CSV table of C-alpha atoms in Angstrom, one decimal:
chain,number,residue,atom,x,y,z
A,15,MET,CA,-24.7,4.1,-56.5
A,16,ALA,CA,-22.0,6.9,-56.0
A,17,LEU,CA,-19.1,4.8,-54.7
A,18,GLN,CA,-15.6,6.2,-54.8
A,19,CYS,CA,-11.9,4.9,-55.1
A,20,GLY,CA,-9.3,7.2,-53.9
A,21,ILE,CA,-5.9,7.2,-55.4
A,22,VAL,CA,-3.2,7.9,-52.9
A,23,GLY,CA,0.6,7.8,-52.8
A,24,LEU,CA,3.6,9.8,-52.1
A,25,PRO,CA,4.3,13.0,-54.4
A,26,ASN,CA,5.5,12.1,-57.8
A,27,VAL,CA,4.6,8.5,-58.0
A,28,GLY,CA,2.4,9.0,-61.1
A,29,LYS,CA,-1.0,9.5,-59.3
A,30,SER,CA,-2.2,12.3,-61.3
A,31,THR,CA,-1.0,11.0,-64.6
A,32,LEU,CA,-3.0,7.8,-64.1
A,33,PHE,CA,-6.0,9.8,-63.0
A,34,ASN,CA,-5.8,11.8,-66.2
A,35,CYS,CA,-5.7,8.7,-68.2
A,36,LEU,CA,-8.7,7.3,-66.3
A,37,SER,CA,-10.8,10.4,-66.5
A,38,ASN,CA,-11.7,13.3,-68.9
A,39,ALA,CA,-11.0,15.5,-66.0
A,40,LYS,CA,-7.5,16.9,-66.3
A,41,ALA,CA,-5.5,17.0,-63.0
A,42,GLN,CA,-2.5,19.3,-63.0
A,43,VAL,CA,0.7,17.2,-63.5
A,44,ALA,CA,4.1,18.7,-62.5
A,45,ASN,CA,7.4,17.5,-61.3
A,46,PHE,CA,7.2,18.7,-57.8
A,47,PRO,CA,5.4,17.7,-54.5
A,48,PHE,CA,1.7,18.9,-53.7
A,49,CYS,CA,0.9,19.7,-57.2
A,50,THR,CA,-2.5,18.1,-56.6
A,51,ILE,CA,-4.1,20.0,-53.6
A,52,GLU,CA,-7.8,19.9,-53.8
A,53,PRO,CA,-9.1,16.2,-54.7
A,54,ASN,CA,-10.0,15.8,-58.3
A,55,VAL,CA,-13.1,13.5,-59.0
A,56,GLY,CA,-13.6,11.7,-62.2
A,57,VAL,CA,-16.7,9.6,-63.0
A,58,ILE,CA,-15.1,6.6,-64.8
A,59,THR,CA,-17.0,4.2,-67.2
A,60,VAL,CA,-16.6,0.5,-66.3
A,61,PRO,CA,-15.5,-1.5,-69.4
A,62,ASP,CA,-18.1,-4.1,-70.1
A,63,GLU,CA,-17.9,-6.1,-73.4
A,64,ARG,CA,-21.2,-7.7,-72.7
A,65,LEU,CA,-23.0,-4.4,-73.3
A,66,ASN,CA,-21.7,-4.2,-77.0
A,67,LYS,CA,-22.6,-7.9,-77.7
A,68,LEU,CA,-26.1,-7.3,-76.4
A,69,ALA,CA,-26.5,-4.2,-78.3
A,70,GLU,CA,-25.6,-6.2,-81.6
A,71,LEU,CA,-28.7,-8.3,-80.9
A,72,VAL,CA,-31.3,-5.8,-79.5
A,73,HIS,CA,-30.2,-2.6,-81.6
A,74,PRO,CA,-31.2,-0.2,-78.8
A,75,GLN,CA,-31.3,3.5,-79.2
A,76,LYS,CA,-28.5,3.9,-76.7
A,77,ILE,CA,-26.0,2.0,-74.5
A,78,VAL,CA,-25.7,3.1,-70.8
A,79,PRO,CA,-22.4,1.5,-69.0
A,80,THR,CA,-22.1,1.7,-65.3
A,81,THR,CA,-19.6,4.0,-63.5
A,82,VAL,CA,-17.3,4.4,-60.5
A,83,GLU,CA,-15.9,7.6,-59.1
A,84,ILE,CA,-12.0,7.9,-58.9
A,85,VAL,CA,-10.7,10.6,-56.6
A,86,ASP,CA,-7.2,11.9,-57.0
A,87,ILE,CA,-5.9,13.0,-53.6
A,88,ALA,CA,-2.9,15.2,-52.6
A,89,GLY,CA,0.4,13.4,-52.1
A,90,LEU,CA,1.2,12.4,-48.5
A,91,VAL,CA,4.4,12.8,-46.6
A,92,LYS,CA,5.9,11.3,-43.5
A,93,GLY,CA,4.3,13.0,-40.3
A,94,ALA,CA,0.9,13.6,-42.0
A,95,SER,CA,-0.9,12.1,-39.0
A,96,ASN,CA,0.5,15.2,-37.1
A,97,GLY,CA,-0.3,17.6,-39.8
A,98,GLU,CA,3.0,17.7,-41.9
A,99,GLY,CA,2.6,18.6,-45.5
A,100,LEU,CA,-1.1,18.5,-46.5
A,101,GLY,CA,-1.6,15.6,-44.1
A,102,ASN,CA,-4.8,16.5,-42.3
A,103,LYS,CA,-6.5,17.4,-45.5
A,104,PHE,CA,-5.3,14.1,-47.2
A,105,LEU,CA,-6.4,12.0,-44.3
A,106,ALA,CA,-9.9,13.7,-44.2
A,107,ASN,CA,-10.3,13.2,-48.0
A,108,ILE,CA,-9.3,9.6,-48.0
A,109,ARG,CA,-11.7,8.8,-45.0
A,110,GLU,CA,-14.5,9.7,-47.3
A,111,THR,CA,-13.8,7.2,-50.0
A,112,ASP,CA,-14.8,3.6,-50.1
A,113,ALA,CA,-11.6,2.0,-51.2
A,114,ILE,CA,-8.0,2.9,-51.7
A,115,LEU,CA,-5.8,2.6,-54.9
A,116,HIS,CA,-2.4,3.0,-53.5
A,117,VAL,CA,0.2,4.1,-56.3
A,118,LEU,CA,3.7,3.0,-55.9
A,119,ARG,CA,6.7,4.1,-57.8
A,120,CYS,CA,8.5,1.0,-59.3
A,121,PHE,CA,10.5,2.7,-61.9
A,122,GLN,CA,13.9,4.6,-62.0
A,123,ASP,CA,14.2,7.8,-63.7
A,124,ASP,CA,16.6,10.6,-62.8
A,125,ASN,CA,14.4,13.3,-64.5
A,126,VAL,CA,11.6,12.7,-62.0
A,127,ILE,CA,12.6,13.7,-58.4
A,128,HIS,CA,11.6,11.4,-55.5
A,129,VAL,CA,10.4,13.1,-52.2
A,130,ASP,CA,12.7,11.0,-50.2
A,131,GLY,CA,15.6,11.0,-52.6
A,132,SER,CA,15.7,7.3,-53.9
A,133,VAL,CA,13.1,4.8,-55.4
A,134,ASN,CA,12.1,2.3,-52.8
A,135,PRO,CA,8.2,1.3,-53.2
A,136,VAL,CA,8.3,-0.9,-50.0
A,137,ARG,CA,9.6,2.1,-48.0
A,138,ASP,CA,7.1,4.2,-49.7
A,139,ARG,CA,4.2,2.0,-48.9
A,140,GLU,CA,5.2,1.8,-45.1
A,141,ILE,CA,5.3,5.6,-44.9
A,142,ILE,CA,1.8,6.0,-46.1
A,143,ASP,CA,0.6,2.9,-44.2
A,144,CYS,CA,2.1,4.1,-41.0
A,145,GLU,CA,0.5,7.5,-41.3
A,146,MET,CA,-2.9,5.9,-41.9
A,147,LYS,CA,-2.6,3.5,-39.0
A,148,LEU,CA,-1.5,6.4,-36.6
A,149,LYS,CA,-4.5,8.4,-37.6
A,150,ASP,CA,-6.8,5.3,-37.1
A,151,LEU,CA,-5.1,4.6,-33.7
A,152,GLU,CA,-5.9,8.2,-32.7
A,153,THR,CA,-9.5,7.7,-33.7
A,154,VAL,CA,-9.7,4.4,-31.8
A,155,GLU,CA,-8.2,5.8,-28.6
A,156,SER,CA,-10.4,8.8,-28.6
A,157,ARG,CA,-13.5,6.6,-29.0
A,158,ILE,CA,-12.4,4.2,-26.2
A,159,GLY,CA,-12.2,7.2,-23.9
A,160,LYS,CA,-15.8,8.2,-24.8
A,161,VAL,CA,-17.5,4.7,-24.3
A,162,GLN,CA,-15.2,3.0,-21.6
A,163,LYS,CA,-17.1,4.2,-18.7
A,164,GLN,CA,-20.5,3.4,-20.2
A,165,ALA,CA,-19.4,0.1,-21.5
A,166,LEU,CA,-17.9,-1.1,-18.1
A,167,THR,CA,-20.3,0.3,-15.6
A,168,GLY,CA,-23.4,1.4,-17.3
A,169,GLY,CA,-24.7,-1.9,-18.4
A,170,ASP,CA,-25.2,-0.7,-22.0
A,171,LYS,CA,-24.8,-3.8,-24.3
A,172,GLN,CA,-24.2,-1.8,-27.4
A,173,ALA,CA,-21.5,0.3,-25.7
A,174,ARG,CA,-19.9,-2.7,-24.4
A,175,LEU,CA,-19.9,-4.2,-28.0
A,176,ILE,CA,-18.3,-1.2,-29.5
A,177,TYR,CA,-15.8,-1.1,-26.6
A,178,GLU,CA,-14.6,-4.7,-27.4
A,179,VAL,CA,-14.3,-3.8,-31.0
A,180,LEU,CA,-12.2,-0.9,-30.2
A,181,LEU,CA,-9.9,-3.0,-28.1
A,182,LYS,CA,-9.3,-5.4,-30.7
A,183,LEU,CA,-8.6,-2.7,-33.3
A,184,LYS,CA,-6.3,-0.8,-30.9
A,185,GLU,CA,-4.2,-4.0,-30.3
A,186,ALA,CA,-4.0,-4.8,-34.0
A,187,LEU,CA,-2.9,-1.0,-34.9
A,188,GLU,CA,-0.3,-0.8,-32.0
A,189,GLN,CA,1.1,-4.1,-33.7
A,190,GLY,CA,1.4,-2.2,-37.0
A,191,LYS,CA,-1.5,-4.2,-38.7
A,192,PRO,CA,-4.3,-2.5,-40.6
A,193,ALA,CA,-7.9,-2.5,-39.2
A,194,ARG,CA,-9.0,-4.6,-42.0
A,195,SER,CA,-6.9,-7.4,-40.8
A,196,VAL,CA,-8.9,-7.9,-37.6
A,197,LYS,CA,-11.5,-10.6,-37.8
A,198,PHE,CA,-14.8,-10.2,-36.2
A,199,ASN,CA,-17.4,-13.0,-35.2
A,200,THR,CA,-20.6,-11.4,-35.8
A,201,LYS,CA,-22.4,-8.9,-38.0
A,202,ASP,CA,-22.9,-6.4,-35.1
A,203,GLU,CA,-19.2,-6.3,-34.6
A,204,GLU,CA,-18.6,-5.7,-38.4
A,205,ASN,CA,-21.2,-2.9,-38.4
A,206,ALA,CA,-19.5,-1.2,-35.3
A,207,LEU,CA,-16.2,-1.4,-37.3
A,208,ARG,CA,-17.9,0.2,-40.4
A,209,ASP,CA,-19.3,3.0,-38.3
A,210,LEU,CA,-15.9,4.1,-37.1
A,211,PHE,CA,-14.8,4.9,-40.8
A,212,LEU,CA,-11.2,3.8,-40.2
A,213,ILE,CA,-9.0,4.6,-43.0
A,214,THR,CA,-7.1,1.2,-42.8
A,215,SER,CA,-10.3,-0.8,-42.9
A,216,LYS,CA,-10.9,0.1,-46.5
A,217,PRO,CA,-10.0,-2.5,-49.1
A,218,VAL,CA,-6.7,-1.6,-51.0
A,219,LEU,CA,-5.3,-2.2,-54.4
A,220,TYR,CA,-1.6,-1.5,-54.9
A,221,VAL,CA,-0.9,-0.2,-58.3
A,222,CYS,CA,2.8,-0.5,-59.2
A,223,ASN,CA,3.7,2.2,-61.6
A,224,VAL,CA,6.4,0.8,-63.9
A,225,ASP,CA,8.6,1.9,-66.8
A,226,GLU,CA,7.7,0.8,-70.4
A,227,ALA,CA,9.9,-2.2,-70.5
A,228,SER,CA,8.3,-3.5,-67.3
A,229,ALA,CA,4.6,-3.1,-68.5
A,230,VAL,CA,4.0,-6.7,-69.3
A,231,LYS,CA,6.0,-8.9,-66.6
A,232,GLY,CA,6.8,-6.4,-64.0
A,233,ASN,CA,10.3,-5.9,-62.5
A,234,THR,CA,12.2,-6.6,-59.3
A,235,LEU,CA,10.7,-3.6,-57.4
A,236,VAL,CA,7.2,-5.0,-58.3
A,237,GLU,CA,8.4,-8.4,-56.7
A,238,GLU,CA,9.5,-6.6,-53.5
A,239,VAL,CA,6.1,-5.0,-53.2
A,240,ARG,CA,4.4,-8.4,-53.7
A,241,THR,CA,6.5,-10.1,-51.0
A,242,ALA,CA,5.8,-7.1,-48.6
A,243,ILE,CA,2.1,-7.3,-48.9
A,244,SER,CA,1.8,-11.2,-49.0
A,245,ASP,CA,0.1,-11.3,-45.5
A,246,GLU,CA,-2.2,-8.4,-46.3
A,247,ASN,CA,-5.6,-8.7,-47.6
A,248,ALA,CA,-4.9,-6.5,-50.7
A,249,GLY,CA,-4.5,-6.8,-54.5
A,250,LEU,CA,-1.7,-5.8,-56.8
A,251,LEU,CA,-1.7,-4.5,-60.3
A,252,VAL,CA,1.1,-3.5,-62.6
A,253,VAL,CA,0.6,-0.4,-64.8
A,254,SER,CA,2.7,2.0,-66.8
A,255,ALA,CA,1.3,5.4,-66.4
A,256,LYS,CA,3.6,6.6,-69.4
A,257,ILE,CA,2.2,3.9,-71.6
A,258,GLU,CA,-1.3,4.8,-70.6
A,259,SER,CA,-0.7,8.5,-71.3
A,260,GLU,CA,0.4,7.7,-74.8
A,261,ILE,CA,-2.6,5.2,-75.3
A,262,ALA,CA,-4.9,8.0,-74.2
A,263,GLU,CA,-3.7,10.2,-77.0
A,264,LEU,CA,-4.5,7.8,-79.8
A,265,GLU,CA,-7.9,8.6,-81.5
A,266,THR,CA,-9.3,5.3,-82.6
A,267,PHE,CA,-10.0,1.9,-81.0
A,268,GLU,CA,-8.1,0.2,-83.8
A,269,GLU,CA,-4.9,2.4,-83.1
A,270,ARG,CA,-5.1,1.5,-79.4
A,271,GLU,CA,-5.6,-2.3,-80.1
A,272,MET,CA,-2.5,-2.1,-82.5
A,273,PHE,CA,-0.5,-0.3,-79.9
A,274,LEU,CA,-1.3,-2.7,-77.2
A,275,SER,CA,-0.5,-5.8,-79.5
A,276,GLU,CA,2.9,-4.4,-80.3
A,277,ILE,CA,4.0,-4.1,-76.7
A,278,GLY,CA,2.5,-7.5,-75.8
A,279,LEU,CA,-0.5,-6.3,-73.7
A,280,GLU,CA,-4.1,-7.8,-74.4
A,281,GLU,CA,-5.8,-4.9,-72.4
A,282,SER,CA,-4.7,-1.5,-71.3
A,283,GLY,CA,-3.7,-0.8,-67.8
A,284,VAL,CA,-6.5,1.7,-67.4
A,285,ASN,CA,-9.2,-0.9,-68.2
A,286,ARG,CA,-7.6,-3.5,-65.8
A,287,LEU,CA,-7.4,-0.7,-63.2
A,288,ILE,CA,-11.0,0.3,-63.5
A,289,LYS,CA,-12.3,-3.4,-63.4
A,290,ALA,CA,-9.9,-4.0,-60.3
A,291,ALA,CA,-11.3,-0.8,-58.5
A,292,TYR,CA,-14.9,-2.1,-59.3
A,293,ASN,CA,-14.1,-5.5,-57.9
A,294,LEU,CA,-12.3,-3.9,-55.0
A,295,LEU,CA,-15.7,-2.4,-53.9
A,296,ASN,CA,-17.4,-5.9,-54.2
A,297,LEU,CA,-19.5,-4.5,-56.9
A,298,GLU,CA,-21.2,-6.6,-59.6
A,299,THR,CA,-23.3,-5.8,-62.6
A,300,PHE,CA,-26.8,-6.7,-63.7
A,301,LEU,CA,-28.1,-5.9,-67.1
A,302,THR,CA,-31.5,-4.6,-68.7
A,303,ALA,CA,-31.9,-4.9,-72.6
A,304,GLY,CA,-34.7,-3.4,-74.6
A,305,PRO,CA,-35.2,-1.4,-77.7
A,306,GLN,CA,-34.7,1.9,-75.8
A,307,GLU,CA,-31.5,0.9,-74.1
A,308,VAL,CA,-29.1,-1.7,-73.0
A,309,ARG,CA,-27.8,-0.8,-69.7
A,310,ALA,CA,-25.5,-1.9,-66.8
A,311,TRP,CA,-26.5,-1.4,-63.3
A,312,THR,CA,-24.3,-1.6,-60.3
A,313,TYR,CA,-25.2,-3.6,-57.2
A,314,ARG,CA,-23.4,-5.0,-54.1
A,315,GLN,CA,-22.2,-8.6,-54.4
A,316,GLY,CA,-24.7,-10.7,-52.7
A,317,ASN,CA,-27.7,-8.5,-53.0
A,318,LYS,CA,-31.3,-10.0,-53.4
A,319,ALA,CA,-33.6,-9.4,-56.2
A,320,PRO,CA,-35.6,-6.6,-54.5
A,321,GLN,CA,-32.6,-4.6,-53.5
A,322,CYS,CA,-31.5,-4.8,-57.2
A,323,ALA,CA,-34.9,-3.6,-58.3
A,324,GLY,CA,-34.4,-0.7,-56.0
A,325,VAL,CA,-31.2,0.2,-57.8
A,326,ILE,CA,-33.4,1.1,-60.9
A,327,HIS,CA,-36.1,2.8,-58.8
A,328,THR,CA,-37.2,2.8,-55.1
A,329,ASP,CA,-40.8,1.9,-56.2
A,330,PHE,CA,-39.5,-1.4,-57.8
A,331,GLU,CA,-38.2,-2.4,-54.5
A,332,LYS,CA,-41.2,-1.4,-52.5
A,333,GLY,CA,-43.8,-3.1,-54.7
A,334,PHE,CA,-41.4,-6.0,-55.8
A,335,ILE,CA,-43.5,-9.0,-56.9
A,336,ARG,CA,-41.0,-11.2,-58.9
A,337,ALA,CA,-37.9,-10.9,-61.2
A,338,GLU,CA,-37.6,-12.6,-64.7
A,339,VAL,CA,-34.0,-13.5,-65.2
A,340,ILE,CA,-32.2,-14.5,-68.4
A,341,LYS,CA,-28.6,-15.7,-68.1
A,342,TYR,CA,-26.3,-13.6,-70.4
A,343,SER,CA,-24.9,-16.7,-72.0
A,344,ASP,CA,-28.4,-17.8,-72.8
A,345,TYR,CA,-29.2,-14.5,-74.3
A,346,ILE,CA,-26.2,-14.6,-76.6
A,347,ALA,CA,-26.8,-18.3,-77.6
A,348,PHE,CA,-30.4,-17.8,-78.4
A,349,GLY,CA,-30.3,-14.4,-79.8
A,350,SER,CA,-33.3,-12.7,-78.3
A,351,GLU,CA,-35.6,-12.5,-75.3
A,352,ASN,CA,-38.4,-14.3,-77.3
A,353,ALA,CA,-36.1,-17.0,-78.3
A,354,CYS,CA,-35.1,-17.4,-74.7
A,355,ARG,CA,-38.7,-17.7,-73.7
A,356,GLU,CA,-39.7,-20.3,-76.3
A,357,ALA,CA,-36.5,-22.3,-75.0
A,358,GLY,CA,-37.5,-22.2,-71.5
A,359,LYS,CA,-34.5,-19.9,-70.5
A,360,ILE,CA,-36.5,-17.2,-68.6
A,361,TYR,CA,-36.3,-18.0,-64.9
A,362,ILE,CA,-38.9,-16.6,-62.4
A,363,GLU,CA,-37.2,-15.6,-59.3
A,364,GLY,CA,-38.6,-14.3,-55.9
A,365,LYS,CA,-37.5,-12.1,-53.0
A,366,GLU,CA,-34.7,-14.6,-51.9
A,367,TYR,CA,-33.1,-14.8,-55.2
A,368,THR,CA,-29.4,-13.7,-55.0
A,369,VAL,CA,-28.7,-11.9,-58.2
A,370,GLN,CA,-25.5,-13.0,-60.3
A,371,ASP,CA,-23.1,-10.9,-62.2
A,372,GLY,CA,-24.4,-10.6,-65.7
A,373,ASP,CA,-28.0,-11.5,-65.2
A,374,ILE,CA,-30.5,-9.9,-67.6
A,375,MET,CA,-33.3,-8.7,-65.4
A,376,HIS,CA,-36.9,-7.7,-65.8
A,377,PHE,CA,-38.7,-6.7,-62.7
A,378,ARG,CA,-42.5,-7.1,-61.9
A,379,PHE,CA,-43.7,-4.7,-59.1
A,380,ASN,CA,-46.9,-3.1,-58.0
A,381,VAL,CA,-47.2,0.1,-55.8
């Protein structure tokens, strides 16, 4: 399941530094705009402590975590929707991602220039949001022109539905609201929105890049951002890219844990960011455990057992018979699959079972 989160922001807010901390891929970092021109893609391991705990019991040959792709996209400037800077390339690249990590500069540093001359994360957010909304409005108006006649005079029910969805979106965008703020009543309307691939329909996490002193509790700039997005369906995470780059240079797990403890953090910002990105995509994890491997598998929240079986192999979904499910907490408590079986803690589930995060699954199938 190759799903992508795109890291966006104005030039010099810390996007590429964060990306380098997230990924083994090394994006160029420099103190000038448009340092990142082509999007850098990193395949990021999603931290999951459950894998290690299962491995201690199962002793597998290998552990296979799940992953998510992070894309570092060129910095955007005002006027991007009209082609300013690298605007058209930026907007095309971000359209292809599934969710947006919007990095905002929430620190003062005279040695790092700001493209607009001063640090104001609320203004920075509005610049990028405005450009994305303008691009979406352009897309919506173009589509209205193509379906309007057919919707109003042709008797085409699907064209009529798309037309009504487009009108709702146009009204919201003209009011300065993102497409994701529009509420639809039916699945057909939601599918019509999805087919438009609008930038502002994507889920967003605002990542406030702060100085070292603000890494634990944030600062006034972070609170200004929090207030500004209070009526928006979006998350917020506080990270210090400078601290994360220092952590990335430490060689051992023990050194990193000691460093985090000294500055008052329970978990690195990178780990929190990866987990937040995973949740932003409405992803969850089911597990398989055996002597060959303990493995995490990614699925969409709400998926049924056959769909999750198909994540492993399409034949598993086609020939699905049943799923044998052990709850993670039961596996840890009883210590093995056999012990869970003897305790009656293996549940037999059919096609309508909604898989839960952390379920340990074994699928029966016949093709």
